[in-house]
Tab-separated table of C-alpha atoms in Angstrom:
chain	number	residue	atom	x	y	z
A	1	MET	CA	89.037	16.334	-1.448
A	2	PHE	CA	91.294	18.674	0.528
A	3	THR	CA	90.070	20.110	3.796
A	4	LYS	CA	93.130	21.721	5.356
A	5	SER	CA	96.426	23.403	4.556
A	6	HIS	CA	99.764	21.717	5.066
A	7	ASP	CA	103.152	23.007	6.101
A	8	TYR	CA	106.242	22.401	3.981
A	9	SER	CA	109.753	23.703	4.430
A	10	GLN	CA	110.956	26.453	2.112
A	11	LYS	CA	113.408	24.004	0.539
A	12	LYS	CA	110.609	21.550	-0.322
A	13	ILE	CA	108.504	24.324	-1.852
A	14	ILE	CA	111.444	25.465	-3.987
A	15	LEU	CA	112.076	21.833	-4.967
A	16	MET	CA	108.433	21.338	-6.018
A	17	ILE	CA	108.351	24.547	-8.064
A	18	THR	CA	111.756	24.052	-9.684
A	19	THR	CA	111.256	20.454	-10.706
A	20	THR	CA	107.683	21.061	-11.916
A	21	VAL	CA	108.970	23.637	-14.401
A	22	PHE	CA	112.415	22.210	-15.225
A	23	SER	CA	112.370	19.263	-17.604
A	24	PHE	CA	115.454	17.094	-18.047
A	25	SER	CA	114.032	15.880	-21.363
A	26	SER	CA	113.530	19.477	-22.607
A	27	MET	CA	117.130	20.237	-21.683
A	28	ALA	CA	118.374	17.202	-23.627
A	29	ASN	CA	116.059	17.922	-26.562
A	30	SER	CA	117.281	21.508	-26.723
A	31	PHE	CA	120.824	20.204	-27.207
A	32	TYR	CA	119.526	17.843	-29.903
A	33	LEU	CA	117.769	20.701	-31.725
A	34	MET	CA	120.344	23.467	-31.383
A	35	GLY	CA	123.566	22.139	-29.886
A	36	THR	CA	125.537	24.851	-28.067
A	37	ALA	CA	123.393	27.483	-29.812
A	38	ALA	CA	120.569	26.610	-27.379
A	39	ILE	CA	122.419	28.513	-24.620
A	40	PRO	CA	121.867	32.098	-25.878
A	41	TRP	CA	118.268	31.294	-26.813
A	42	PHE	CA	117.518	29.890	-23.350
A	43	LEU	CA	119.075	33.060	-21.927
A	44	VAL	CA	116.987	35.326	-24.172
A	45	THR	CA	113.801	33.402	-23.355
A	46	ALA	CA	114.554	33.571	-19.639
A	47	ILE	CA	115.148	37.344	-19.745
A	48	CYS	CA	112.251	38.242	-22.040
A	49	PHE	CA	109.670	35.733	-20.829
A	50	PHE	CA	110.360	33.441	-17.889
A	51	ILE	CA	111.973	35.688	-15.241
A	52	PRO	CA	109.422	38.527	-15.621
A	53	TYR	CA	106.600	35.978	-15.832
A	54	ALA	CA	107.829	34.343	-12.608
A	55	PHE	CA	107.767	37.715	-10.844
A	56	ILE	CA	104.227	38.305	-12.142
A	57	ILE	CA	103.079	34.896	-10.860
A	58	ALA	CA	104.849	35.597	-7.543
A	59	GLU	CA	102.864	38.819	-7.124
A	60	TYR	CA	99.581	37.111	-8.015
A	61	SER	CA	100.224	34.219	-5.627
A	62	TYR	CA	101.144	36.634	-2.813
A	63	ARG	CA	98.044	38.793	-3.292
A	64	TYR	CA	95.652	35.821	-3.620
A	65	LYS	CA	97.395	33.370	-1.294
A	66	GLU	CA	94.163	32.743	0.630
A	67	GLN	CA	92.086	32.063	-2.488
A	68	THR	CA	91.704	28.674	-4.053
A	69	ALA	CA	91.047	29.279	-7.730
A	70	GLY	CA	94.416	30.116	-9.312
A	71	ILE	CA	94.057	31.857	-12.661
A	72	TYR	CA	90.354	32.595	-12.056
A	73	SER	CA	91.142	34.438	-8.799
A	74	TRP	CA	94.061	36.278	-10.393
A	75	LEU	CA	91.939	37.679	-13.234
A	76	LYS	CA	88.459	38.192	-11.774
A	77	ASP	CA	89.112	41.522	-10.025
A	78	THR	CA	90.379	43.379	-13.086
A	79	LEU	CA	88.923	41.734	-16.215
A	80	PRO	CA	85.262	41.349	-17.285
A	81	LEU	CA	83.808	38.047	-16.091
A	82	PRO	CA	83.178	36.667	-19.617
A	83	ILE	CA	86.890	37.091	-20.400
A	84	VAL	CA	87.810	35.468	-17.074
A	85	TYR	CA	85.631	32.438	-17.859
A	86	ILE	CA	87.111	32.177	-21.346
A	87	ALA	CA	90.659	32.250	-19.951
A	88	THR	CA	89.800	29.724	-17.231
A	89	PHE	CA	88.116	27.295	-19.611
A	90	ILE	CA	90.925	27.551	-22.186
A	91	TRP	CA	93.445	26.878	-19.400
A	92	TYR	CA	91.505	23.874	-18.113
A	93	SER	CA	90.826	22.410	-21.585
A	94	SER	CA	94.436	22.619	-22.722
A	95	TYR	CA	95.632	20.831	-19.591
A	96	THR	CA	92.960	18.143	-19.963
A	97	ILE	CA	94.153	17.346	-23.496
A	98	TRP	CA	97.718	17.311	-22.195
A	99	LEU	CA	96.587	14.906	-19.473
A	100	VAL	CA	95.511	12.489	-22.202
A	101	SER	CA	98.771	12.922	-24.119
A	102	LEU	CA	100.960	12.494	-21.039
A	103	SER	CA	99.060	9.375	-19.938
A	104	LEU	CA	99.797	7.725	-23.275
A	105	LYS	CA	103.536	8.449	-22.872
A	106	LEU	CA	103.718	7.135	-19.305
A	107	TRP	CA	104.799	3.587	-20.151
A	108	ILE	CA	107.755	4.485	-22.375
A	109	PRO	CA	110.076	5.476	-19.474
A	110	PHE	CA	108.634	2.614	-17.412
A	111	SER	CA	109.642	0.156	-20.145
A	112	ILE	CA	113.115	1.716	-20.344
A	113	PHE	CA	113.487	1.450	-16.565
A	114	LEU	CA	112.511	-2.235	-16.502
A	115	PHE	CA	114.005	-3.528	-19.760
A	116	GLY	CA	116.581	-0.937	-20.819
A	117	GLN	CA	114.688	-0.252	-24.045
A	118	ASP	CA	111.345	0.997	-25.311
A	119	LEU	CA	109.143	-2.055	-25.921
A	120	THR	CA	105.926	-0.058	-26.397
A	121	GLN	CA	106.411	0.061	-30.166
A	122	ARG	CA	107.074	-3.668	-30.544
A	123	ALA	CA	104.726	-6.037	-32.313
A	124	ALA	CA	101.618	-7.194	-30.460
A	125	ILE	CA	102.210	-9.690	-27.684
A	126	SER	CA	98.889	-11.361	-28.495
A	127	VAL	CA	96.850	-11.967	-31.635
A	128	THR	CA	93.720	-10.842	-29.788
A	129	ILE	CA	94.970	-7.535	-28.395
A	130	SER	CA	97.389	-4.985	-29.830
A	131	ASN	CA	100.161	-3.348	-27.836
A	132	ARG	CA	98.518	0.003	-28.493
A	133	PHE	CA	95.245	-1.121	-26.919
A	134	LEU	CA	97.028	-2.795	-23.994
A	135	LEU	CA	98.989	0.398	-23.281
A	136	GLY	CA	95.736	2.319	-23.468
A	137	LEU	CA	94.179	0.048	-20.833
A	138	LEU	CA	97.256	0.451	-18.614
A	139	SER	CA	97.036	4.240	-19.030
A	140	ILE	CA	93.370	4.173	-18.002
A	141	LEU	CA	94.277	2.115	-14.950
A	142	ALA	CA	96.986	4.663	-14.080
A	143	ILE	CA	94.506	7.562	-14.429
A	144	PHE	CA	91.993	5.955	-12.060
A	145	LEU	CA	94.665	4.974	-9.521
A	146	LEU	CA	96.120	8.494	-9.582
A	147	THR	CA	92.643	10.005	-9.263
A	148	TRP	CA	91.995	7.881	-6.177
A	149	PHE	CA	95.428	8.818	-4.821
A	150	VAL	CA	95.060	12.578	-5.443
A	151	SER	CA	91.527	12.720	-4.034
A	152	ARG	CA	92.830	11.498	-0.671
A	153	GLY	CA	94.583	14.767	0.159
A	154	PHE	CA	97.214	17.352	-0.682
A	155	GLN	CA	100.022	15.420	0.983
A	156	LYS	CA	99.253	12.465	-1.290
A	157	LEU	CA	99.289	14.803	-4.280
A	158	THR	CA	102.759	16.093	-3.453
A	159	THR	CA	104.232	12.596	-2.898
A	160	PHE	CA	105.156	12.063	-6.554
A	161	ILE	CA	106.044	15.746	-7.079
A	162	ILE	CA	108.634	15.690	-4.294
A	163	LEU	CA	109.933	12.201	-5.145
A	164	GLY	CA	110.207	13.130	-8.823
A	165	GLY	CA	111.968	16.344	-7.881
A	166	ARG	CA	114.544	14.503	-5.823
A	167	LEU	CA	115.166	12.013	-8.625
A	168	ILE	CA	115.639	14.847	-11.127
A	169	LEU	CA	118.251	16.368	-8.828
A	170	VAL	CA	119.964	12.957	-8.487
A	171	LEU	CA	119.946	12.518	-12.278
A	172	PHE	CA	121.323	16.014	-12.799
A	173	ILE	CA	124.064	15.469	-10.197
A	174	VAL	CA	124.981	12.137	-11.832
A	175	ALA	CA	125.213	13.855	-15.223
A	176	LEU	CA	127.176	16.789	-13.760
A	177	THR	CA	129.659	14.517	-11.967
A	178	SER	CA	130.120	12.370	-15.077
A	179	HIS	CA	130.763	15.408	-17.280
A	180	LEU	CA	133.295	16.786	-14.803
A	181	ILE	CA	135.143	13.430	-14.679
A	182	LEU	CA	135.258	13.365	-18.490
A	183	PHE	CA	136.428	16.961	-18.519
A	184	PHE	CA	139.386	16.275	-16.241
A	185	LYS	CA	140.231	12.774	-17.518
A	186	LEU	CA	140.100	13.271	-21.288
A	187	PRO	CA	142.771	15.178	-23.263
A	188	ASP	CA	142.029	18.785	-24.201
A	189	ASN	CA	141.459	18.002	-27.882
A	190	SER	CA	138.521	15.741	-26.969
A	191	PHE	CA	136.303	18.688	-26.094
A	192	ASN	CA	134.144	20.900	-28.258
A	193	PRO	CA	135.424	24.485	-28.006
A	194	LEU	CA	132.898	27.080	-26.868
A	195	THR	CA	133.140	29.654	-29.659
A	196	THR	CA	131.034	32.505	-30.990
A	197	HIS	CA	130.270	30.375	-34.044
A	198	SER	CA	129.000	27.418	-31.962
A	199	LEU	CA	126.864	29.750	-29.821
A	200	LEU	CA	125.211	31.358	-32.840
A	201	ASN	CA	124.940	28.434	-35.268
A	202	SER	CA	123.108	25.165	-34.725
A	203	PRO	CA	124.708	21.957	-36.047
A	204	ASN	CA	121.184	20.718	-36.814
A	205	PRO	CA	120.408	21.537	-40.495
A	206	ALA	CA	116.740	22.136	-39.682
A	207	TYR	CA	117.673	24.918	-37.238
A	208	GLN	CA	120.377	26.774	-39.160
A	209	SER	CA	118.060	29.293	-40.805
A	210	SER	CA	116.634	32.411	-39.153
A	211	LEU	CA	113.233	30.711	-39.186
A	212	GLY	CA	114.668	27.676	-37.399
A	213	ASN	CA	116.329	29.833	-34.769
A	214	LEU	CA	113.117	31.731	-34.104
A	215	SER	CA	111.175	28.486	-33.768
A	216	PHE	CA	113.476	27.522	-30.902
A	217	PHE	CA	112.287	30.636	-29.057
A	218	ILE	CA	108.848	28.960	-29.013
A	219	PHE	CA	110.450	25.767	-27.703
A	220	GLY	CA	112.084	27.819	-24.941
A	221	ILE	CA	108.758	29.277	-23.812
A	222	THR	CA	107.287	25.777	-23.719
A	223	ALA	CA	110.269	24.481	-21.718
A	224	TYR	CA	109.637	27.172	-19.101
A	225	GLY	CA	105.924	26.290	-18.782
A	226	GLY	CA	104.005	24.974	-15.766
A	227	LEU	CA	104.608	27.734	-13.224
A	228	ASP	CA	100.961	28.838	-13.234
A	229	THR	CA	99.821	25.301	-12.379
A	230	ILE	CA	102.032	24.777	-9.340
A	231	ALA	CA	101.354	28.363	-8.162
A	232	SER	CA	97.634	27.527	-8.037
A	233	LEU	CA	98.408	25.296	-5.039
A	234	VAL	CA	99.557	28.178	-2.811
A	235	ASP	CA	96.366	28.102	-0.698
A	236	GLN	CA	97.344	24.605	0.522
A	237	LEU	CA	100.626	25.672	2.111
A	238	SER	CA	99.527	26.825	5.585
A	239	GLN	CA	101.820	29.501	7.077
A	240	ARG	CA	104.264	29.033	4.215
A	241	LYS	CA	101.893	30.978	1.939
A	242	ASN	CA	103.762	34.176	2.775
A	243	HIS	CA	107.040	32.606	1.599
A	244	PHE	CA	105.675	31.079	-1.611
A	245	ALA	CA	106.227	34.202	-3.724
A	246	LYS	CA	109.901	34.302	-2.720
A	247	ALA	CA	110.186	30.587	-3.495
A	248	VAL	CA	108.824	31.280	-6.998
A	249	SER	CA	111.456	33.951	-7.620
A	250	VAL	CA	114.294	31.726	-6.357
A	251	SER	CA	113.035	28.788	-8.419
A	252	SER	CA	112.870	30.873	-11.604
A	253	PHE	CA	116.613	31.556	-11.454
A	254	LEU	CA	117.335	27.932	-10.527
A	255	VAL	CA	115.344	26.652	-13.515
A	256	ALA	CA	117.083	29.014	-15.924
A	257	GLY	CA	120.448	28.050	-14.407
A	258	LEU	CA	119.714	24.324	-14.747
A	259	TYR	CA	118.830	24.672	-18.442
A	260	LEU	CA	121.877	26.813	-19.223
A	261	SER	CA	124.365	24.698	-17.252
A	262	GLY	CA	122.860	21.445	-18.558
A	263	VAL	CA	123.248	22.426	-22.216
A	264	LEU	CA	126.741	23.775	-21.495
A	265	LEU	CA	127.803	20.436	-19.980
A	266	TRP	CA	126.531	18.423	-22.931
A	267	SER	CA	128.132	20.892	-25.334
A	268	THR	CA	131.632	20.689	-23.900
A	269	THR	CA	131.989	16.921	-23.542
A	270	THR	CA	129.684	15.503	-26.226
A	271	SER	CA	130.121	15.526	-29.985
A	272	TRP	CA	126.758	16.472	-31.508
A	273	SER	CA	127.572	14.940	-34.903
A	274	ASP	CA	128.752	11.614	-33.448
A	275	ILE	CA	125.456	11.026	-31.614
A	276	PHE	CA	122.671	12.795	-33.504
A	277	THR	CA	123.493	12.078	-37.143
A	278	HIS	CA	121.985	8.595	-36.797
A	279	SER	CA	118.500	8.225	-38.242
A	280	HIS	CA	117.100	6.452	-35.158
A	281	VAL	CA	117.591	9.503	-32.895
A	282	ASN	CA	114.600	11.824	-32.515
A	283	LEU	CA	112.968	14.126	-29.967
A	284	GLY	CA	111.352	11.137	-28.291
A	285	ASN	CA	114.590	9.318	-27.463
A	286	ALA	CA	117.362	11.960	-27.621
A	287	MET	CA	117.519	12.188	-23.824
A	288	TYR	CA	117.930	8.409	-23.424
A	289	VAL	CA	120.581	8.246	-26.146
A	290	LEU	CA	122.563	11.028	-24.459
A	291	MET	CA	122.425	9.464	-20.999
A	292	GLU	CA	123.344	5.960	-22.171
A	293	ASN	CA	126.214	7.359	-24.234
A	294	LEU	CA	127.406	9.353	-21.211
A	295	GLY	CA	127.480	6.214	-19.052
A	296	VAL	CA	129.363	4.189	-21.682
A	297	ARG	CA	131.937	6.968	-22.246
A	298	LEU	CA	132.415	7.380	-18.500
A	299	GLY	CA	133.028	3.651	-18.125
A	300	GLU	CA	135.529	3.631	-20.995
A	301	THR	CA	137.303	6.695	-19.580
A	302	LEU	CA	137.606	5.039	-16.165
A	303	GLY	CA	139.110	1.953	-17.782
A	304	PHE	CA	136.124	-0.386	-17.505
A	305	PRO	CA	136.011	-3.445	-19.812
A	306	PRO	CA	133.510	-3.038	-22.692
A	307	LYS	CA	130.812	-5.128	-20.972
A	308	GLN	CA	131.125	-3.123	-17.753
A	309	ALA	CA	131.045	0.173	-19.668
A	310	PHE	CA	127.895	-1.021	-21.428
A	311	ARG	CA	126.318	-1.929	-18.074
A	312	LEU	CA	127.136	1.525	-16.707
A	313	GLY	CA	125.430	3.008	-19.757
A	314	GLN	CA	122.411	0.810	-19.056
A	315	LEU	CA	122.403	1.939	-15.410
A	316	PHE	CA	122.334	5.595	-16.495
A	317	LEU	CA	119.606	4.797	-19.022
A	318	ARG	CA	117.399	3.020	-16.470
A	319	LEU	CA	117.895	5.770	-13.889
A	320	ASN	CA	116.721	8.173	-16.578
A	321	GLY	CA	113.668	6.001	-17.252
A	322	LEU	CA	112.777	5.742	-13.558
A	323	THR	CA	113.180	9.487	-13.058
A	324	LEU	CA	110.960	10.355	-16.008
A	325	PHE	CA	108.319	7.795	-14.984
A	326	ILE	CA	108.033	9.233	-11.447
A	327	THR	CA	108.144	12.780	-12.840
A	328	TYR	CA	105.263	11.946	-15.193
A	329	LEU	CA	103.275	10.639	-12.227
A	330	GLY	CA	103.933	13.930	-10.419
A	331	LEU	CA	102.848	15.965	-13.433
A	332	LEU	CA	99.738	13.829	-13.913
A	333	SER	CA	98.864	14.324	-10.245
A	334	THR	CA	99.295	18.100	-10.488
A	335	ILE	CA	97.290	18.584	-13.682
A	336	SER	CA	94.607	16.189	-12.440
A	337	TYR	CA	94.037	18.478	-9.477
A	338	SER	CA	95.073	22.111	-10.033
A	339	PRO	CA	93.076	22.994	-13.197
A	340	LEU	CA	90.058	21.053	-11.874
A	341	LYS	CA	90.174	22.986	-8.588
A	342	THR	CA	90.129	26.260	-10.516
A	343	LEU	CA	87.234	25.182	-12.743
A	344	VAL	CA	85.123	23.905	-9.828
A	345	PHE	CA	85.518	27.182	-7.959
A	346	ALA	CA	84.723	29.226	-11.081
A	347	LEU	CA	81.521	27.250	-11.668
A	348	SER	CA	80.241	26.689	-8.151
A	349	LYS	CA	82.408	28.747	-5.747
A	350	GLN	CA	83.215	25.521	-3.879
A	351	THR	CA	86.672	25.600	-2.317
A	352	ILE	CA	86.747	21.799	-1.986
A	353	ILE	CA	86.575	19.581	-5.071
A	354	PRO	CA	83.617	17.152	-4.832
A	355	LYS	CA	84.813	13.577	-5.248
A	356	LYS	CA	82.430	13.044	-8.150
A	357	ALA	CA	84.258	15.820	-10.062
A	358	TYR	CA	87.503	13.836	-9.857
A	359	TRP	CA	85.827	10.734	-11.239
A	360	ILE	CA	83.970	12.599	-13.987
A	361	GLN	CA	87.264	14.072	-15.171
A	362	ALA	CA	88.981	10.676	-14.943
A	363	SER	CA	86.159	9.089	-16.956
A	364	VAL	CA	86.342	11.721	-19.707
A	365	VAL	CA	90.130	11.371	-19.979
A	366	SER	CA	89.849	7.562	-19.962
A	367	LEU	CA	87.239	7.663	-22.729
A	368	PHE	CA	89.624	9.697	-24.878
A	369	ILE	CA	92.456	7.242	-24.166
A	370	LEU	CA	90.234	4.255	-24.982
A	371	LEU	CA	89.111	5.768	-28.293
A	372	ILE	CA	92.667	6.692	-29.302
A	373	SER	CA	93.935	3.243	-28.342
A	374	SER	CA	91.361	1.587	-30.592
A	375	GLY	CA	93.543	2.570	-33.538
A	376	GLU	CA	90.669	3.901	-35.643
A	377	GLN	CA	92.032	6.353	-38.195
A	378	GLY	CA	89.176	8.818	-37.749
A	379	ILE	CA	89.631	8.886	-33.963
A	380	ASN	CA	93.384	9.377	-34.274
A	381	GLN	CA	92.829	12.212	-36.733
A	382	LEU	CA	90.359	13.822	-34.305
A	383	TYR	CA	92.881	13.563	-31.474
A	384	ASN	CA	95.604	15.123	-33.637
A	385	GLN	CA	93.231	17.956	-34.455
A	386	LEU	CA	92.425	18.472	-30.764
A	387	THR	CA	96.137	18.540	-30.012
A	388	LEU	CA	96.628	21.231	-32.654
A	389	MET	CA	93.682	23.163	-31.222
A	390	THR	CA	95.355	23.259	-27.810
A	391	SER	CA	98.821	24.207	-29.136
A	392	VAL	CA	97.897	27.890	-29.321
A	393	SER	CA	95.385	27.688	-26.485
A	394	ARG	CA	98.023	26.563	-23.953
A	395	SER	CA	99.910	29.839	-24.434
A	396	LEU	CA	96.886	32.146	-24.246
A	397	PRO	CA	96.629	32.075	-20.396
A	398	TYR	CA	100.185	33.496	-20.284
A	399	LEU	CA	98.911	36.358	-22.425
A	400	PHE	CA	95.856	36.974	-20.228
A	401	LEU	CA	97.935	36.948	-17.040
A	402	ALA	CA	100.653	39.244	-18.409
A	403	TRP	CA	98.238	41.737	-19.969
A	404	ASN	CA	96.045	41.766	-16.877
A	405	PHE	CA	99.025	42.395	-14.608
A	406	TYR	CA	99.320	46.018	-15.761
A	407	TYR	CA	95.763	46.754	-14.562
A	408	PHE	CA	96.210	44.578	-11.493
A	409	ARG	CA	99.255	46.683	-10.590
A	410	GLN	CA	97.220	49.896	-10.683
A	411	ASN	CA	94.686	48.601	-8.144
A	412	GLN	CA	97.016	47.052	-5.564
A	413	ALA	CA	99.222	48.749	-3.006
A	414	GLU	CA	101.291	45.904	-1.564
A	415	PHE	CA	103.937	44.192	-3.697
A	416	ILE	CA	107.001	42.090	-2.996
A	417	PHE	CA	109.181	42.474	-6.081
A	418	LEU	CA	107.616	44.710	-8.732
A	419	LYS	CA	107.090	47.703	-6.455
A	420	ASN	CA	108.088	50.186	-9.132
A	421	LYS	CA	105.258	50.801	-11.629
A	422	LYS	CA	107.635	51.180	-14.556
A	423	LEU	CA	109.273	47.855	-13.698
A	424	ALA	CA	105.849	46.208	-13.443
A	425	LEU	CA	104.859	47.658	-16.809
A	426	LEU	CA	108.120	46.413	-18.331
A	427	ALA	CA	107.501	42.883	-17.019
A	428	SER	CA	103.927	42.898	-18.334
A	429	PHE	CA	105.028	44.274	-21.716
A	430	SER	CA	107.964	41.850	-22.104
A	431	VAL	CA	105.880	38.743	-21.406
A	432	THR	CA	102.970	39.971	-23.552
A	433	VAL	CA	105.187	40.718	-26.549
A	434	SER	CA	107.052	37.407	-26.168
A	435	VAL	CA	103.837	35.380	-26.093
A	436	LEU	CA	102.271	37.359	-28.964
A	437	PHE	CA	105.393	36.747	-31.033
A	438	ALA	CA	105.310	33.034	-30.196
A	439	LEU	CA	101.619	32.759	-31.071
A	440	GLY	CA	102.045	34.707	-34.297
A	441	PHE	CA	105.020	32.610	-35.357
A	442	THR	CA	103.176	29.369	-34.509
A	443	LEU	CA	100.238	30.404	-36.702
A	444	LEU	CA	102.284	31.907	-39.522
A	445	THR	CA	104.665	28.965	-40.038
A	446	PRO	CA	102.088	26.419	-41.355
A	447	PHE	CA	100.302	29.158	-43.315
A	448	LEU	CA	103.452	30.168	-45.212
A	449	ALA	CA	104.240	26.482	-45.789
A	450	GLY	CA	100.824	25.986	-47.382
A	451	ASP	CA	99.640	23.667	-44.592
A	452	TYR	CA	96.254	25.350	-44.311
A	453	GLU	CA	94.656	22.457	-42.396
A	454	THR	CA	97.127	22.821	-39.511
A	455	PHE	CA	96.711	26.610	-39.605
A	456	PHE	CA	92.926	26.228	-39.473
A	457	PHE	CA	92.910	23.948	-36.434
A	458	LEU	CA	95.533	26.047	-34.621
A	459	LEU	CA	93.238	29.035	-35.069
A	460	LEU	CA	90.057	27.070	-34.404
A	461	GLY	CA	91.114	25.891	-30.937
A	462	PRO	CA	90.976	29.225	-29.083
A	463	CYS	CA	87.734	30.116	-30.912
A	464	VAL	CA	85.978	26.872	-29.899
A	465	PHE	CA	87.202	26.985	-26.295
A	466	SER	CA	86.205	30.666	-26.059
A	467	VAL	CA	82.683	29.944	-27.277
A	468	VAL	CA	82.340	27.053	-24.809
A	469	GLY	CA	83.737	29.240	-22.021
A	470	LEU	CA	81.160	31.936	-22.817
A	471	GLY	CA	78.437	29.283	-22.875
A	472	VAL	CA	79.504	28.028	-19.446
A	473	TRP	CA	79.465	31.605	-18.126
A	474	GLY	CA	75.991	32.138	-19.589
A	475	LEU	CA	74.615	28.934	-18.076
A	476	ARG	CA	76.061	29.790	-14.691
A	477	LYS	CA	74.300	33.163	-14.765
A	478	ILE	CA	71.002	31.394	-15.440
A	479	LYS	CA	71.500	28.515	-13.012
A	480	PRO	CA	74.515	28.495	-10.658
A	481	LEU	CA	75.920	25.012	-10.060
């Protein structure tokens, strides 16, 4: 449990925010999905959704910098309490399911770091225990170790966030330097020209239609996610609370710049068709394939023998694995703490998380992991359905926060960025419309394709979490925790 605030430099705060939101894997996957055409869509998503949303979060975090409950504190003064509890519970539930999902992915980058390849999908190492079950047990161990680590204090929580952030910057600098060397060393005809056609048309057949292009807008919103979670930690930043809002605004432009420049670098020095037309490349490994290929090409360009070029590719690949592994630990730490802190305050008004709450959450997550790892078809189907139920639910808090901001703006006098009411209304409207479009498109796509089961569970998620949230609110009125 956390008992005091801590001081961090402005640079560290910007680093934590930027690298919590920016995802190197999302940047690589965007190039896999859209090629150079990802650039204008990232720009549109940043202008319509992320930049105004960052300013909204900055204003919330500035106004409620002394309060501990994140989204609950931001909404409670302007929305009816039942709606606030629904939004809070949906927010917490979606992150809890993501906690399970992320825990199960943790050992893939670890395997790549140690062995230079993903061994998690290999055949069982023992006739008595499957790899799936073994990975599940390791994930449970990681959850309990992280829970113990996070419960020891805020400085422990930020250890992996800051370390992961620094590694992401190192990885990005390595990629940037490598691309620049290729750019200056290779002949001009080796590069992909940046044309209007390449900016507007994806080389990926699945994303060449209008429907495919619009679906990438949803991907862009997802890639810019996580700001609300890290902003919920503002009350832990001692005298730096007053500077947090400015750090959010700076970080928003840095994140957008990293995505745009990253895709641009891959686009100019990498042939999409040479790498991604192979059947073994998918969203799960596109980032690793790109980084290994970059290392090999750099070695060949610098005149390394084939074995040395291969080793350089392996070095890039393992650095990528290490970076993602530490980043996952940072994300797991953040979502183990921030949503739980908000829920505890909403239910009991306690500003300090009781230690038993950490362990209850860890036990629930571990139970899910254990059941999924058992390999039972019914359990796996249930987990897939829960994942679908949270797909829409994860975006709903954005909608609540953006819609609420218009009313919040009417009742507050002091603002940092959105001082003009028309500008505040524009930010609220832009984010609201963007999220509504994303939600509508997410629901409509499986319905038009005749996949009514997926449509049903996408729609069911917010309904179930809303009913549970109302039930929690009702119970708290009868008997406060």
